[in-house]
Tab-separated table of C-alpha atoms in Angstrom:
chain	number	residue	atom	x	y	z
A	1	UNK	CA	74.893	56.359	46.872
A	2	UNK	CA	76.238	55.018	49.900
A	3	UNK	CA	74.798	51.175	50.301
A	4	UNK	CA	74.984	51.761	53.878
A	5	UNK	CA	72.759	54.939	53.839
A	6	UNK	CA	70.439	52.633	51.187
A	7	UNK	CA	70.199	49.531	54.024
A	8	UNK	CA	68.683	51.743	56.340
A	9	UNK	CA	66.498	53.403	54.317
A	10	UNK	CA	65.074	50.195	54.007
A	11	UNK	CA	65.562	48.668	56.923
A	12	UNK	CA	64.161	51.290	59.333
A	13	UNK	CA	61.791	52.955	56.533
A	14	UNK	CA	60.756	50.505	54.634
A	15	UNK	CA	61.456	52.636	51.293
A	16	UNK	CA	64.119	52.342	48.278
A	17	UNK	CA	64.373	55.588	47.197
A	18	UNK	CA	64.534	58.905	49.202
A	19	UNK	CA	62.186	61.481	48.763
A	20	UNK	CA	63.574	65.009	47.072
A	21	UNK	CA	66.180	66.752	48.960
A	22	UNK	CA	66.234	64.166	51.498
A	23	UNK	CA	69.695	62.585	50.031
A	24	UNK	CA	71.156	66.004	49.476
A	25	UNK	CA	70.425	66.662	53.597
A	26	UNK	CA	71.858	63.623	54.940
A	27	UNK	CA	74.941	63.384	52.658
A	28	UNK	CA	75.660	67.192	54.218
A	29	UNK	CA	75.199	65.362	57.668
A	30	UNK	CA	77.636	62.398	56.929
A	31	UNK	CA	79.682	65.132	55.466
A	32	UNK	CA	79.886	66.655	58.560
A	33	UNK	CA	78.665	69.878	57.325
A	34	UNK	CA	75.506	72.237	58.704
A	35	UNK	CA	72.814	72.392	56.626
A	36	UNK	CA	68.855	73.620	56.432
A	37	UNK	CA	66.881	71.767	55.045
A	38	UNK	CA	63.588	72.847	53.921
A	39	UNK	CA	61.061	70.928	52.581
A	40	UNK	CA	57.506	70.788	52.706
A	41	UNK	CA	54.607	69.532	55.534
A	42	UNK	CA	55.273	65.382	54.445
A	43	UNK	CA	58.425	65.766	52.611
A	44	UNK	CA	60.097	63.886	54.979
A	45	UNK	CA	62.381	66.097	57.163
A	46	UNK	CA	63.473	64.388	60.665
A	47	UNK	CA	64.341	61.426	58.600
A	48	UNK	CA	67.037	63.601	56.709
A	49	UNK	CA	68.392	63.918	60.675
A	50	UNK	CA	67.377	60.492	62.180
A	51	UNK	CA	69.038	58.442	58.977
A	52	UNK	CA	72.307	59.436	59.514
A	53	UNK	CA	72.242	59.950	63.217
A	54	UNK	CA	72.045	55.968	63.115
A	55	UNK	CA	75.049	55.840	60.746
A	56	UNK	CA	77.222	57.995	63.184
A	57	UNK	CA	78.630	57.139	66.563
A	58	UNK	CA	76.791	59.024	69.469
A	59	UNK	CA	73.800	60.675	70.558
A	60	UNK	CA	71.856	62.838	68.222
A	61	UNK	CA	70.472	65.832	70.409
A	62	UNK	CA	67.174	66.920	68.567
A	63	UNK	CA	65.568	70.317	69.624
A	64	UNK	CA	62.263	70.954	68.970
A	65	UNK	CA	59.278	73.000	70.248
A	66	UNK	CA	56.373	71.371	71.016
A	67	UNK	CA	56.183	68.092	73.939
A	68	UNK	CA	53.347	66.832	71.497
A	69	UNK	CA	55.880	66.715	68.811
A	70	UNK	CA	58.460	64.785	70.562
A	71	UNK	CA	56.177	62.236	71.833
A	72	UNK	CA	55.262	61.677	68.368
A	73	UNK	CA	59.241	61.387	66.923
A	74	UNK	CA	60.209	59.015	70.250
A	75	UNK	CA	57.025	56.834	69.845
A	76	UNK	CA	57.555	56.414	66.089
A	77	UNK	CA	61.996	55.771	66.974
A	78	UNK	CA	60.922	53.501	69.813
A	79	UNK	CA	57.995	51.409	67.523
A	80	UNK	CA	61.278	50.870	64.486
A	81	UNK	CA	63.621	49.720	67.652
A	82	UNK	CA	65.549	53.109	68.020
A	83	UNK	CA	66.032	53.931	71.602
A	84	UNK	CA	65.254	57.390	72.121
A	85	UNK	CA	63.699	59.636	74.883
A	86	UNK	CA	63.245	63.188	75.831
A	87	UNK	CA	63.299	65.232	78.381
A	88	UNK	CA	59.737	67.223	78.705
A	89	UNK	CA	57.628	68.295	81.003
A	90	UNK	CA	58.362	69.374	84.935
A	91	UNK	CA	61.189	67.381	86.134
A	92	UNK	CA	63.213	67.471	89.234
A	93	UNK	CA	66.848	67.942	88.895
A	94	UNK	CA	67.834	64.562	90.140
A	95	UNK	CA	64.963	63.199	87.942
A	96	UNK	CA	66.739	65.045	84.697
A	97	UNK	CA	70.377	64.136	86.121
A	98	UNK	CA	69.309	60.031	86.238
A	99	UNK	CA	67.565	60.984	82.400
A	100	UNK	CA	70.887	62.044	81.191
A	101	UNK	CA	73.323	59.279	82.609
A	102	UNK	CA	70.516	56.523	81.036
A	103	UNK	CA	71.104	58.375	78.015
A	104	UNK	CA	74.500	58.448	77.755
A	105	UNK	CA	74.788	54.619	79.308
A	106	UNK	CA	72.120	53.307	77.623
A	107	UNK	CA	72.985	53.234	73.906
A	108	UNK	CA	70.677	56.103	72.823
A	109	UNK	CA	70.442	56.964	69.936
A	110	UNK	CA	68.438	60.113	69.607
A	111	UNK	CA	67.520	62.685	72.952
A	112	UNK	CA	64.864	65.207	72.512
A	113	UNK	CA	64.841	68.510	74.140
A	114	UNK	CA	62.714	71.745	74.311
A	115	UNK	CA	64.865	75.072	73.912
A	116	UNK	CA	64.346	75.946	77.268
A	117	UNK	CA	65.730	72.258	78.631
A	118	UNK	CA	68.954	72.967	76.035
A	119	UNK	CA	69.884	76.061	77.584
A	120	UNK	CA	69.796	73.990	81.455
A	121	UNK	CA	73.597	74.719	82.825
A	122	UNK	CA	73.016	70.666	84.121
A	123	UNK	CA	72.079	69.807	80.462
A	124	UNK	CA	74.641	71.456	78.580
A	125	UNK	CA	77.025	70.124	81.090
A	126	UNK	CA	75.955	66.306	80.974
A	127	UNK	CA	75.823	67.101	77.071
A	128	UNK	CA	79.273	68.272	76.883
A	129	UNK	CA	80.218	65.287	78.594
A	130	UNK	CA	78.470	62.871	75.823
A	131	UNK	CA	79.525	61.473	72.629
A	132	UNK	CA	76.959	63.656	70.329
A	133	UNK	CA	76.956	62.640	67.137
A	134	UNK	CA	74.424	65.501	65.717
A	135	UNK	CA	72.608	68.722	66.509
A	136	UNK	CA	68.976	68.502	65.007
A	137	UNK	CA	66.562	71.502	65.000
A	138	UNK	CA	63.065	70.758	64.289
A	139	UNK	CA	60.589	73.462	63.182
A	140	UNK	CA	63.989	75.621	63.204
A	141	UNK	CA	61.810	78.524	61.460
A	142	UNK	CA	60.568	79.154	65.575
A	143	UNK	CA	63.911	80.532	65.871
A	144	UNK	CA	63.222	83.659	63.909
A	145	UNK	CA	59.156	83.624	64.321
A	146	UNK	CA	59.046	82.387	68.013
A	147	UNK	CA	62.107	83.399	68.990
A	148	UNK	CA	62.262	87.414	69.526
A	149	UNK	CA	59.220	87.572	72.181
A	150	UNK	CA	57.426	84.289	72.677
A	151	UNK	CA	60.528	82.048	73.097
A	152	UNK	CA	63.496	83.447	73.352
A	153	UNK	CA	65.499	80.323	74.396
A	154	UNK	CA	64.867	79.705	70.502
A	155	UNK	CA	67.465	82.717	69.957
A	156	UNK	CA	69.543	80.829	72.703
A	157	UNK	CA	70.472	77.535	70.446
A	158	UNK	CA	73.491	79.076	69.124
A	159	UNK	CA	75.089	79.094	72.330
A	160	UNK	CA	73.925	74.925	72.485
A	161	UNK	CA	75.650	75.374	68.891
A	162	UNK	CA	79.028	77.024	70.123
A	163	UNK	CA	79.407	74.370	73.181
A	164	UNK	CA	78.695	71.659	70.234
A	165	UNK	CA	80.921	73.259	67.824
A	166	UNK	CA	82.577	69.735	66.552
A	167	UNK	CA	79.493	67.762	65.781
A	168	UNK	CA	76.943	69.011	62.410
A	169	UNK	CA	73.899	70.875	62.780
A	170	UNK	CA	71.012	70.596	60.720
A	171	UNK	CA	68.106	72.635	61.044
A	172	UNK	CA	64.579	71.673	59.387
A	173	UNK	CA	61.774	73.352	58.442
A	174	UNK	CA	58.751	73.417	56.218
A	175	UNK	CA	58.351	77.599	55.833
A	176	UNK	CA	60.951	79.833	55.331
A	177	UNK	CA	60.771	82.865	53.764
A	178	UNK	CA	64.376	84.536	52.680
A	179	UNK	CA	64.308	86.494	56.184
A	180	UNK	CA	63.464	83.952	57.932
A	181	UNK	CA	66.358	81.796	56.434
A	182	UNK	CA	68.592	84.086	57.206
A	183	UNK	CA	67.361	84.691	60.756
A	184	UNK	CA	67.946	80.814	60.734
């Protein structure tokens, strides 16, 4: 095991061993190579993204589908001494344009986005523009049970994926049936 990946286990979590399927996830990551991970409700899934976003250079972009949700991740990023924000909420575009630039400028580590705010022409362009480091989708089952009526900017992330081609995806879930994986 990497002693690297190990330090920040600790240093961030607090814990000296990773949970199972957690070291699997994040070794696909540093790999470079897309991966979903499923686990269940506590197993531990956005640290198998936030880990090694803090091992690679750049911004990791995180989707995910509820504001409630994001507060939570940014809150518990911001209380270990992880700059991160997102983007939720009504916003003008000047108000989103100044969001990005801090982003990118600021040494960010991790920005948080609804589907809807990914598929922004002035996001994906201010995106395209960044050093990403990682594609995160949280709750990525949405994309097959949300995303065919109630949210179809969930269908939408692949385009986000193709203008991100270079940088890893991982997409995290606790249910997934076989369709649904494959949806995924």
């Amino acid at each position: 095991m990497n002693a690297n990946v190990k330090n920040v286990l600790q240093t961030y979590w607090g814990a000296s061993d990773f949970r199972t399927g957690q070291y699997e996830a994040i070794s696909a990551v540093l790999d470079r190579r897309d991966c979903l991970v499923v686990l269940p409700t506590g197993g531990g899934k956005s640290l198998c993204y936030q880990l090694p976003a803090l091992l690679l250079p750049g911004i990791c972009v995180v989707i995910s589908p509820l504001i409630a949700l994001m507060r939570d991740q940014v809150e518990g990023l911001q209380k270990k001494g992880i700059r991160a924000m997102s983007l939720s909420g009504p916003m003008h575009e000047d108000e989103v344009v100044r969001a990005l630039d801090n982003c990118k400028f600021g040494n960010f580590k991790f920005l948080y986005l609804s589907p809807e705010r990914a598929q922004h022409p002035l996001v994906q362009a201010h995106l395209s523009k960044m050093q990403l480091s990682l594609l995160a989708i949280d709750e990525a089952h949405c994309i097959s049970e949300w995303g065919h009526n109630f949210r179809p900017a969930y269908r939408e992330i692949i385009s986000l994926k193709k203008l991100l081609a270079d940088i890893p995806t991982i997409a995290v879930t606790a249910t997934a049936t076989a369709t649904v994986r494959d949806d995924i």
